[in-house]
XYZ file of C-alpha atoms in Angstrom:
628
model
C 103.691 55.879 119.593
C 103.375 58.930 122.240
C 105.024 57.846 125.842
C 103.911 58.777 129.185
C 105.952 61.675 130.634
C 106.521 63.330 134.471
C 104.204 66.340 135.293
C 106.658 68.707 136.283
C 105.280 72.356 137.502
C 105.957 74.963 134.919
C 107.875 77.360 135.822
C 109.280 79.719 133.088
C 111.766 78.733 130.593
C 114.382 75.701 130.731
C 117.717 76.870 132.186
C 120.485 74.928 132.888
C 120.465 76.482 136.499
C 117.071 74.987 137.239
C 116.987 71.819 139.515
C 115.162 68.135 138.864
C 115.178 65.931 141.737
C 117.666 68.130 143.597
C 120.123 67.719 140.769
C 121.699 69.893 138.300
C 119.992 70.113 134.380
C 122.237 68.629 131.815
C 124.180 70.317 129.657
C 121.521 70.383 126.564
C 118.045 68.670 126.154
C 116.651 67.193 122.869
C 113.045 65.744 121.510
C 113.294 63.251 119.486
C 110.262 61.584 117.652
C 110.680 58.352 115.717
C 108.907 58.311 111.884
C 105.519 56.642 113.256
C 104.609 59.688 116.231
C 106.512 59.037 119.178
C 108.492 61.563 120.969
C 110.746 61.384 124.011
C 112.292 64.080 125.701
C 116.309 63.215 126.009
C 118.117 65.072 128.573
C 122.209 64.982 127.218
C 125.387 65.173 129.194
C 129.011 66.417 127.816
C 130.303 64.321 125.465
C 127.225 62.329 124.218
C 126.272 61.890 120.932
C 123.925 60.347 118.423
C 124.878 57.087 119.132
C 123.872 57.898 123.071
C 120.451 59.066 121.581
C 119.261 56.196 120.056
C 120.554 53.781 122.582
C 117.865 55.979 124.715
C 115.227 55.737 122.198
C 115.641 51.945 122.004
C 115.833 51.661 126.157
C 112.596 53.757 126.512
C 110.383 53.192 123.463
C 112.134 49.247 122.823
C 112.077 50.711 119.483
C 115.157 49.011 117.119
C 117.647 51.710 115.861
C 120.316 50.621 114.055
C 119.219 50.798 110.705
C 118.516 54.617 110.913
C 119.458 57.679 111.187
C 119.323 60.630 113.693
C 117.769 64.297 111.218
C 117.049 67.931 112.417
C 115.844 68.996 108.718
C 118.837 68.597 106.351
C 121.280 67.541 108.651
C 122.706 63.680 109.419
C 123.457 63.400 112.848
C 126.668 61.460 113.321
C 128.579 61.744 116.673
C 128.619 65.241 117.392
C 125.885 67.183 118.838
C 127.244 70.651 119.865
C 126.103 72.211 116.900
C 122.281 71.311 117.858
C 120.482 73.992 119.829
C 118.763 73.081 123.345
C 115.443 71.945 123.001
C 115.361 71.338 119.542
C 113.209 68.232 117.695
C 115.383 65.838 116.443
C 113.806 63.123 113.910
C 114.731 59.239 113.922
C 113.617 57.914 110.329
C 114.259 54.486 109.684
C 117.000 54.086 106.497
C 114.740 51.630 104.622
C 111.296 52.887 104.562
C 108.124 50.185 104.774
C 105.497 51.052 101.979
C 102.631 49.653 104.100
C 100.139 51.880 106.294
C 100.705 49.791 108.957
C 102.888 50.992 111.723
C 105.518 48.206 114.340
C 103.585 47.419 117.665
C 105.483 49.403 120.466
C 105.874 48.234 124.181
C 107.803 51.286 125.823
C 108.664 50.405 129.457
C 106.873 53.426 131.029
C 109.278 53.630 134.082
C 112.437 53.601 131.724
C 110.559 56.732 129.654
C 109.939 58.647 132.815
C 113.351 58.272 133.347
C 114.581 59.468 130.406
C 112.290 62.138 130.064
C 111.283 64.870 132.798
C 110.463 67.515 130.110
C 106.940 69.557 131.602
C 103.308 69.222 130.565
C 103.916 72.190 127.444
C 107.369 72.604 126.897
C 108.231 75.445 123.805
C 110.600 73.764 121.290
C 112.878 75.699 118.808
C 112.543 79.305 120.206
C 115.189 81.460 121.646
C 113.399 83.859 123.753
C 109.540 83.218 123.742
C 107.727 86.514 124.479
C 105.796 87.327 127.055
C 102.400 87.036 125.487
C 103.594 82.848 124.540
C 104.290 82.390 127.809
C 101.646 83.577 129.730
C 99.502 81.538 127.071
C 101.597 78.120 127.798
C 100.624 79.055 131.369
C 96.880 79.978 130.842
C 96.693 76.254 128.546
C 98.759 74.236 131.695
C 96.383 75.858 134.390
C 93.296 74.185 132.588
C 94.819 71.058 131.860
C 95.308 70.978 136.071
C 92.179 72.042 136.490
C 90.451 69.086 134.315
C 89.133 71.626 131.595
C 89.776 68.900 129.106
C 89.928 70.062 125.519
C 88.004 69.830 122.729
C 88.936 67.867 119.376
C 88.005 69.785 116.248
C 86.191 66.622 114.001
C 86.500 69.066 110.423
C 89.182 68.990 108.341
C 91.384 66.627 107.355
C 94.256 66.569 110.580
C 93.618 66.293 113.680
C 93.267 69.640 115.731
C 92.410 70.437 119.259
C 90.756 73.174 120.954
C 92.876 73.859 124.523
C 91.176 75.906 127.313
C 92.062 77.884 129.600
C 90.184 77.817 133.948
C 87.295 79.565 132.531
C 86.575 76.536 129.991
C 87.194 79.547 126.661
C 88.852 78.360 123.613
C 92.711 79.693 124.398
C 94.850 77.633 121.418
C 94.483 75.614 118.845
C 96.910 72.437 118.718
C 97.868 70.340 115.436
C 100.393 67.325 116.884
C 102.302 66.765 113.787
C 101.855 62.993 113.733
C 97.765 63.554 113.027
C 98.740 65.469 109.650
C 96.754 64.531 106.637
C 98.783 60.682 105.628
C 100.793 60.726 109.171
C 100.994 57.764 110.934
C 98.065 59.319 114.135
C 95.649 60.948 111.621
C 92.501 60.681 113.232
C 90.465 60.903 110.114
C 91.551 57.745 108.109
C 94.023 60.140 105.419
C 96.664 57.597 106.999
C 99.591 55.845 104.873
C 103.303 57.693 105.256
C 105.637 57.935 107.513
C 106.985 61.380 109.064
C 109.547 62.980 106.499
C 107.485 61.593 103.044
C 105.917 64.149 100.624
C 102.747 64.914 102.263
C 99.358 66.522 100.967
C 102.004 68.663 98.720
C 105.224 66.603 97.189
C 107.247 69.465 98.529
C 105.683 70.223 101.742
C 106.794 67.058 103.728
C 104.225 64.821 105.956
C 104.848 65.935 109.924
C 106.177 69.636 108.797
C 103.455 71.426 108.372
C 103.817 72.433 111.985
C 106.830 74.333 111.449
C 105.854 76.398 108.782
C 102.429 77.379 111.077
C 105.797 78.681 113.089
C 107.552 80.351 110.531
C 104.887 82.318 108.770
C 104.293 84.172 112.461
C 107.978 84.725 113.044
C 108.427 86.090 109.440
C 105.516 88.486 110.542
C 107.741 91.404 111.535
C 105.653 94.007 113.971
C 102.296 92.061 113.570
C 101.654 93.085 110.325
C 99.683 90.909 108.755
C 98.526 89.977 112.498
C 99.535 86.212 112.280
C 98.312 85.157 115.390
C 101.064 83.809 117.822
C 102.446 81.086 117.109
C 105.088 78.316 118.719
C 106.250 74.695 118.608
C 105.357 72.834 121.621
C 106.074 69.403 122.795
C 103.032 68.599 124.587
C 100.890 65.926 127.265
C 97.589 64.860 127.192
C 95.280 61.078 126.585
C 92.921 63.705 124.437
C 95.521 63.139 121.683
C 94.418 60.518 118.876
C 96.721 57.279 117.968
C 95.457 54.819 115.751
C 95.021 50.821 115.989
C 98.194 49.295 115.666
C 100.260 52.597 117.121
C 98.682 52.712 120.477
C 100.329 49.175 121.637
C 101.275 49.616 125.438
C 99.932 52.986 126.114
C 97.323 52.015 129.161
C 98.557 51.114 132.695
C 97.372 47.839 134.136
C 93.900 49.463 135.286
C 93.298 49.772 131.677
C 93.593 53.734 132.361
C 94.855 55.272 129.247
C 98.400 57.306 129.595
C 98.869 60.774 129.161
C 100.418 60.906 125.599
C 103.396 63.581 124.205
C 103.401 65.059 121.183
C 105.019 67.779 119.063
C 102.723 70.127 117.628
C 102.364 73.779 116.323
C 100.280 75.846 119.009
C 98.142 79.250 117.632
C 96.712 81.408 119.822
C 92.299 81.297 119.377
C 91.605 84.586 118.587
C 87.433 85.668 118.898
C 86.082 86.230 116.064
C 82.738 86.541 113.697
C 82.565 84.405 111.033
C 85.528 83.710 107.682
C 86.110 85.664 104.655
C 84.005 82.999 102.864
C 80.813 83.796 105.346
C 80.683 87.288 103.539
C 81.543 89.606 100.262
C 85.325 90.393 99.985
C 84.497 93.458 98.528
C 84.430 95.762 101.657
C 87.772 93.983 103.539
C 89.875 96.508 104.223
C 92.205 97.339 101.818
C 95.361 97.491 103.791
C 94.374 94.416 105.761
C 93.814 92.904 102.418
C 97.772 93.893 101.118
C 99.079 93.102 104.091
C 97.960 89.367 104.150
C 99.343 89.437 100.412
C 102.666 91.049 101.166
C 103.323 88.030 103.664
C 101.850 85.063 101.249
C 103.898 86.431 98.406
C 107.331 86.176 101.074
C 106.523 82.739 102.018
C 105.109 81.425 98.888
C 101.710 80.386 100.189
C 100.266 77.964 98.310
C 97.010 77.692 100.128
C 95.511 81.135 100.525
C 91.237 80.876 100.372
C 88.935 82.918 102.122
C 88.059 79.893 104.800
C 92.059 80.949 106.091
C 91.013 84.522 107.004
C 89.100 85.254 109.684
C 87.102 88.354 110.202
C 86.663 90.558 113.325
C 84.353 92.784 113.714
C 85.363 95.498 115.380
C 83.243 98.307 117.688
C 85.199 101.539 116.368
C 81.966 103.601 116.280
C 83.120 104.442 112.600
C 80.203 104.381 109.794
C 82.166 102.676 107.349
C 81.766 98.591 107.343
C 85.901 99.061 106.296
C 87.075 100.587 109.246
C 84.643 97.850 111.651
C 86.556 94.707 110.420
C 89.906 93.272 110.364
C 91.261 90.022 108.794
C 92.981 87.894 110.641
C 95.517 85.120 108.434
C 95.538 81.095 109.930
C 96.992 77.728 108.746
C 100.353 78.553 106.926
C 101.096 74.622 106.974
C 101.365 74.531 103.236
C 103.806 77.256 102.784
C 107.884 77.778 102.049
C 107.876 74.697 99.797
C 110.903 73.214 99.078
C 110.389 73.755 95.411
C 108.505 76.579 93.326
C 104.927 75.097 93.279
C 101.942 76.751 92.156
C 100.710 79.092 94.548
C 97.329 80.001 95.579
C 96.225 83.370 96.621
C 92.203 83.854 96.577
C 92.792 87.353 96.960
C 94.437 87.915 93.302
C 90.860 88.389 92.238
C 89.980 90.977 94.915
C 89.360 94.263 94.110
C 91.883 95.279 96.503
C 94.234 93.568 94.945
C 94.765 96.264 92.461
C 95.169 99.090 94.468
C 98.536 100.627 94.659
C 100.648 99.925 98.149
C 99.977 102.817 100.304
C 103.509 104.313 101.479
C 104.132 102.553 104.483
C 103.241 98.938 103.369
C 106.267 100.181 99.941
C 108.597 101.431 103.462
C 107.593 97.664 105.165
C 108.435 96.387 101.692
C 111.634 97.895 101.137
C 113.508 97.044 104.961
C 113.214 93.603 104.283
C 115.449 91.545 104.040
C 115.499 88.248 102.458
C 119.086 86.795 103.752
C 118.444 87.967 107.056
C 114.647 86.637 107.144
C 116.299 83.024 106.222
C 119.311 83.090 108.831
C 116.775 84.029 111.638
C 114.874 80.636 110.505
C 118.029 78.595 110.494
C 118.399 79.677 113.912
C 114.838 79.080 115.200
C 114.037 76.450 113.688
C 116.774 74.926 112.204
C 114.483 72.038 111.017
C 113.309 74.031 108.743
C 114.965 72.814 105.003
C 117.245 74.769 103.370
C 115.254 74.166 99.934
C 112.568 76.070 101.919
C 114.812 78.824 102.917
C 116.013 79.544 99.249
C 112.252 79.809 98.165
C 111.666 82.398 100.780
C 114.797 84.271 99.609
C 113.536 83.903 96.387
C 110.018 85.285 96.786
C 111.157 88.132 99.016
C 113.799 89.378 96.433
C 111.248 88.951 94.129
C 108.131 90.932 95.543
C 110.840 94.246 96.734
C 111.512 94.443 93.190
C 108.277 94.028 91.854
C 106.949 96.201 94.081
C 109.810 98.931 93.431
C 109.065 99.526 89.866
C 105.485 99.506 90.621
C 103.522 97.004 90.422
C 100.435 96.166 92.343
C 99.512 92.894 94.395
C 97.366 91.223 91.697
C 99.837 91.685 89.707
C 103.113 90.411 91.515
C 100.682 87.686 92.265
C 99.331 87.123 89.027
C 103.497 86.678 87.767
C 103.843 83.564 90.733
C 100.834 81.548 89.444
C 100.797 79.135 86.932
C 98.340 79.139 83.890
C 96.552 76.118 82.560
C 96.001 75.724 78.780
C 93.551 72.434 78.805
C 94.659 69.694 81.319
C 98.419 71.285 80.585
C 99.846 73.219 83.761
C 102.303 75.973 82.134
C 105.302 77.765 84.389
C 104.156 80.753 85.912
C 106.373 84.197 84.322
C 108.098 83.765 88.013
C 109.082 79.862 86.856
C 110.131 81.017 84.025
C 112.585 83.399 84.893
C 114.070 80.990 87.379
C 114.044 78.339 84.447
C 116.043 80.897 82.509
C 118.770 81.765 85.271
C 118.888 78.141 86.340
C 119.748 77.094 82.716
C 122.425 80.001 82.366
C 123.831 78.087 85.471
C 124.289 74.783 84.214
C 125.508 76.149 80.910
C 128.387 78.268 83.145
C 129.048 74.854 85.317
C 129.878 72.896 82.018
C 132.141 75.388 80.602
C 134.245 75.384 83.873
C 134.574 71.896 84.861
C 137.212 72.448 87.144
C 135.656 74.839 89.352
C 132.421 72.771 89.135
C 134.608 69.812 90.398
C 136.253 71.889 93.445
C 132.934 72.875 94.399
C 131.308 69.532 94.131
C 132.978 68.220 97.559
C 131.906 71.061 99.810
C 128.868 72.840 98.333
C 125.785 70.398 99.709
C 125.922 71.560 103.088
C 122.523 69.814 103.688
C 121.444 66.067 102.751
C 118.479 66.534 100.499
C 115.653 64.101 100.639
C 114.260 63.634 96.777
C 110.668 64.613 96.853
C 110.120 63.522 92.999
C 109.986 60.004 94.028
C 108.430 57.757 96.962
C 110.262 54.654 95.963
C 113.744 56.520 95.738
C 115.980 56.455 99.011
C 115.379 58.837 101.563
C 118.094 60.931 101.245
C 119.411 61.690 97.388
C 119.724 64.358 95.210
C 117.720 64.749 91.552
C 120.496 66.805 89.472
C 118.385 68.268 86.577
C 115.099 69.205 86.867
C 114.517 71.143 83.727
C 115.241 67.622 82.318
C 111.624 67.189 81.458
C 111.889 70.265 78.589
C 115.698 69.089 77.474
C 114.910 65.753 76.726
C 112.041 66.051 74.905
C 110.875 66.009 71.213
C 112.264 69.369 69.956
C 110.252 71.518 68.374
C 111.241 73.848 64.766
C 112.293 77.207 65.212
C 109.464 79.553 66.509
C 107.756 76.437 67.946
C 108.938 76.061 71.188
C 112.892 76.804 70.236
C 114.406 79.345 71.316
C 117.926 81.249 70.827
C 119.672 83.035 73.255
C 122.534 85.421 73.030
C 124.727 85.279 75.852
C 127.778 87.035 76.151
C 129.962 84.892 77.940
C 128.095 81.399 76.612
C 127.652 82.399 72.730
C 124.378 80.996 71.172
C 122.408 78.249 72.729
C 119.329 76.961 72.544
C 116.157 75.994 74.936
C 113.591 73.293 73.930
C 110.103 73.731 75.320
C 107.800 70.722 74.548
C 104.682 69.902 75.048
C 102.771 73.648 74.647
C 103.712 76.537 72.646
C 103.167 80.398 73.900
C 100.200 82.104 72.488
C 101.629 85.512 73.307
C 104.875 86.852 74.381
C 105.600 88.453 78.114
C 108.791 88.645 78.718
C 111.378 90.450 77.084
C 113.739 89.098 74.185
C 115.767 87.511 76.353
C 113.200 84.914 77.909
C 110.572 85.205 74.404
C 108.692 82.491 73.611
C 109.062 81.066 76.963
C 105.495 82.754 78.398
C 101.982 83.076 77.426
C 100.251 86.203 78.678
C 97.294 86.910 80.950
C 99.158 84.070 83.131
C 96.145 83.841 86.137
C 94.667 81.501 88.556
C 91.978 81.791 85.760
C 91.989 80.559 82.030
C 88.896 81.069 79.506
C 87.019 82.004 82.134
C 87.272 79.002 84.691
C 89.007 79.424 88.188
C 91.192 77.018 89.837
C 89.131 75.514 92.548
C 90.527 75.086 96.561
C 88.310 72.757 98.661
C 89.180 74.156 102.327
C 87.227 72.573 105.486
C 87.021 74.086 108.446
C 84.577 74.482 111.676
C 81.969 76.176 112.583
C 84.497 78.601 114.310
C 86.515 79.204 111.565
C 89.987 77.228 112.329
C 90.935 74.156 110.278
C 93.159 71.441 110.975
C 95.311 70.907 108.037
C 93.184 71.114 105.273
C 93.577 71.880 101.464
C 92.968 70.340 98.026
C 92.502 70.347 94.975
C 89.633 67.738 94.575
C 87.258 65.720 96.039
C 88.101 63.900 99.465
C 89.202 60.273 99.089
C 90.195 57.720 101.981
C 93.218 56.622 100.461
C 96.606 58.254 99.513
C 96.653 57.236 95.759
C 93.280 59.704 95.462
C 94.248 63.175 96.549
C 96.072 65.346 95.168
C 97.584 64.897 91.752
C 101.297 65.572 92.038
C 101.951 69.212 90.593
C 104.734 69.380 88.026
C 108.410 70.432 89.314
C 109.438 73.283 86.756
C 112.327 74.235 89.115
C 114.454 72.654 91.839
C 116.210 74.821 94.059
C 117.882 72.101 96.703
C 120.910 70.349 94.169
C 121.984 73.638 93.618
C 125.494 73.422 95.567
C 126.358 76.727 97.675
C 128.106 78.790 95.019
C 125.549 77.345 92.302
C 122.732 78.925 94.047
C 124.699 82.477 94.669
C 125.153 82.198 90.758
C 121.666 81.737 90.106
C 120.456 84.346 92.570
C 122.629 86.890 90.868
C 121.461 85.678 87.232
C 117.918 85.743 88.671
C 118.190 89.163 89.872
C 119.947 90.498 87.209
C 116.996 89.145 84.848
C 114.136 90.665 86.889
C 113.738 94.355 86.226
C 113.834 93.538 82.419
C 110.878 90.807 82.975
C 108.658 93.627 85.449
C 109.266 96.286 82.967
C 108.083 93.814 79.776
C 105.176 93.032 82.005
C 104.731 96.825 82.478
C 104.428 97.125 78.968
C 102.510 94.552 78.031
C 99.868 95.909 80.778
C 100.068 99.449 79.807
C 98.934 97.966 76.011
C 95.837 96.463 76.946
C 96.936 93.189 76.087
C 96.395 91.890 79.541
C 92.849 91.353 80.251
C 92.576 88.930 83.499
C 89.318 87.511 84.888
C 89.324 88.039 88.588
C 87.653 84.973 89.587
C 87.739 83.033 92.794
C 86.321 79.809 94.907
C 86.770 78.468 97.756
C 84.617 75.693 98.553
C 83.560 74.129 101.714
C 82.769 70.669 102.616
């Protein structure tokens, strides 16, 4: 549950030079929100530790806490705290999770929470140096709040969302607390049944982080170019916020006034616009706007890209053409950077556009990236970010600069990442594949070398990893094989799903594939068999289908499926099959693979080259995106 908090005047950012009460800051300031929504601001002196934390929590919220443990993403907080940036959110999660969707009855002693917690009305969490356009927005939001422009919740979709405005009562952000995700504890519209840090809507896109990767998709868009609108993590006060029976225990005064509640959520700038890409014919988007918006869902592996995510602008230019009039602009990145290669979901694969070659500057914005770079500046802004999800955005960005190097266009780099289905079977996409093949060449080089597999053991899982395969597993485990599912199974004769490989340094092995056979080989000798061609979002002439919901103006509060809505967690989404697992690879398992895995890629793009140049390749470019 949300505690009441002090309304301190904002007044820039946090400094440890600032004064409270006509005493000094402390030397470093955390958030920390407990597994059903509630989230206290912890101000830390020298010397204190986790321990000190939850002795806090359970003095403010009267929340128990010795049977769990103190997380920012991977990490187990033990005693020492120094390595844990100021400001940061800090998660409490219980070591024995409760299956029911019930959630304890809290009765936080407000004065005790007040004094543990003097954070402002919108504080910005987990960002080094917020820009001057964030904070004049934090300002523009605080000065309505004070002037009783109350805002506005957004009833579509399937999280809760809220419309903030500014004096002038206009739209200025949209807010998505991260306790109101779809199956969070707060969701306001019944899709209700986990606790924070569960698989959510997507088994590797956890419940209560979908906020963060709203954050990262803007930060990963280098010189506004796929004009992400701004973007932040806020810890943030108002009673508009939604908590549900059983959670809101203790939140009114004596009057029976309700208290101002604080929550962590992702805050977007509201930018104007007309109507959504799914208001109108793709056909005349621009084309650069259009590869743009692709260039960034390919680097974070978005696997919710429809046309009720882009928003169009019309824009008075005085030029003829409808192309040069509009612009798109890309929202609601909460479903991207899984922590494992799912199937993605770009709309725009059947665009026109989509085929058009990269003009030269979006190859020059292509080429200076930098995929280790782009996943140290995450660890360092938002370090609660997973590393699972870090290696997938290395892995995507390494893949699209060399897809795009030798050529190929954005349906077709897209076309490689997405899966193909063959009946009610869901094969690896050509991208799956080729991590399949590199992870495999891995475990084959581990087993031959047990000793330096056992030196590496100790030190090489930097990070706990939660196991997302599994609800009823612990929290925090590892799953050590996850190409188990085709090396276990019936094996199939030669030419039927067996396959020899010549390796150097390994000899001859063999790879079992059960379950479907290839129609048609894609990928060169090394990884035949392994592919059918044509791989799509389409298959005999049916498209995968994305339900998206959104309002009237365009912005949607966590919302994306796959099928029909249902009230209850056991009828969403089917879980999508785990070809590859990223997060049990130890540190020098995953610089193997990424080496293997690079090493293997220009021989896949030029055998796709090939295969294209033959004719053989004949893709329907269908899309939906469906409202309700």
């Amino acid at each position: 549950m949300a505690v009441a908090v002090l309304d301190h005047r904002f007044s820039g950012d946090y400094s440890s030079n600032n004064k409270f009460a006509g005493r000094l800051l402390s030397w470093k300031r955390v958030f920390v929100q407990i597994d059903n929504g509630s989230v206290l601001g912890i101000e830390l002196e020298r010397g204190e530790n986790a321990h000190t934390v939850k002795k806090k929590l359970q003095t403010a919220l009267n929340v128990p806490t010795e049977e769990s443990s103190l997380m920012c993403g991977d990490q187990v907080l033990d005693n020492d705290l120094s390595c844990i940036r100021t400001d940061s959110p800090l998660l409490l999660t219980r070591n024995q999770m409760q299956r029911s969707c019930s959630t304890p009855c809290l009765s936080p002693n407000g004065n005790e929470a007040k004094k543990c917690d003097r954070s402002r009305v919108v504080e910005i969490l987990g960002c080094s140096s917020p820009s001057a356009r964030m904070k004049h927005l934090v300002k523009d939001i605080i000065k309505g709040i004070r002037k009783g422009v109350d805002p506005v919740p957004i009833h579509d979709g399937m999280g809760g969302a809220y419309y903030f405005r500014d004096v002038w009562g206009e739209h200025a952000a949209i807010v998505k607390p991260t306790d109101e995700e779809p199956f969070a504890p707060n969701n306001p519209k019944g899709f209700v049944g986990k606790s924070l840090g569960l698989p959510g809507l997507k088994r590797s896109v956890r419940v209560g982080e979908t906020g963060f990767r709203e954050v990262a998709a803007y930060l990963l868009d280098y010189d506004h170019f796929a004009k992400v609108p701004p973007t932040m993590l806020v810890k943030i006060t108002h009673n508009v916020f939604h908590m549900n029976e059983g959670v809101d225990c203790g939140t009114k005064t004596s009057d029976n006034k309700s208290l101002a509640l604080s929550k962590i959520a992702s805050l977007q700038q509201f930018i104007p616009h007309n109507y959504d890409a799914s208001d109108h014919g793709t056909s005349g988007f621009p084309v650069s706007a259009v590869h743009r918006i692709g260039i960034l869902d390919i680097r974070i592996f978005n696997t919710d890209r429809h046309a009720g995510n882009l928003l169009v602008r019309k824009l008075d230019t005085g030029a003829g053409k409808f192309e040069a009039q509009t612009e798109l602009i890309p929202i609601d990145h909460g479903l991207c950077l899984p922590e494992s290669l799912e199937d993605p979901y770009f709309e725009w694969i059947h665009w026109p556009q989509a085929s058009i070659p990269f003009s030269v500057e979006e190859l020059q914005y292509i080429a200076n990236l930098d995929p280790v770079k782009d996943a140290e500046m995450l660890r360092t802004e938002l370090p609660m970010i997973h590393e699972a999800s870090l290696r997938v955005l290395v892995l995507s960005t390494t893949f699209l600069k060399a897809a795009v190097a030798s050529g190929l266009c954005l349906s077709e780099i897209g076309e490689m990442m997405s899966r193909q289905f063959t009946g009610k079977e869901e094969e690896p996409s050509e991208l799956e594949f080729l991590c399949m093949e590199a992870r495999k060449w891995v475990e084959e080089k581990e087993s031959v070398l047990p000793e330096a597999n056992s030196e590496e053991d100790g030190d090489g899982d930097e990070f706990a990893q939660f196991d997302l395969d599994s609800e009823d597993d612990a929290r925090r485990g590892s799953s050590r094989n996850p190409l188990s599912g085709f090396s276990e199974g019936n094996e199939a004769k030669d030419g039927d799903g067996k396959i020899e490989v010549s390796k150097e340094d390994l000899g001859t092995r063999t790879i079992s594939v059960s379950k479907w056979t290839p129609s048609t080989s894609k990928l060169p000798v090394s990884l035949k068999g392994l592919s059918s061609s044509g791989n799509s979002k389409c298959h005999s002439g049916v498209p995968k289908t994305r339900v998206s919901t959104k309002t009237n103006n365009g912005y949607i509060g966590n919302s994306s499926q796959h099928q029909s809505v249902g009230r209850s967690t056991n009828n969403m989404l089917p879980p999508s099959t785990n070809f590859v697992k990223l997060s049990d690879l130890n540190g020098n398992e995953w610089s193997a693979f990424l080496k293997k895995f690079q090493e293997l890629l220009p021989t896949v793009i030029h055998d796709r080259k090939q295969t294209a140049a033959r004719g053989t390749m004949l893709t329907q470019r269908l899309g939906a995106s469906c409202q309700f």
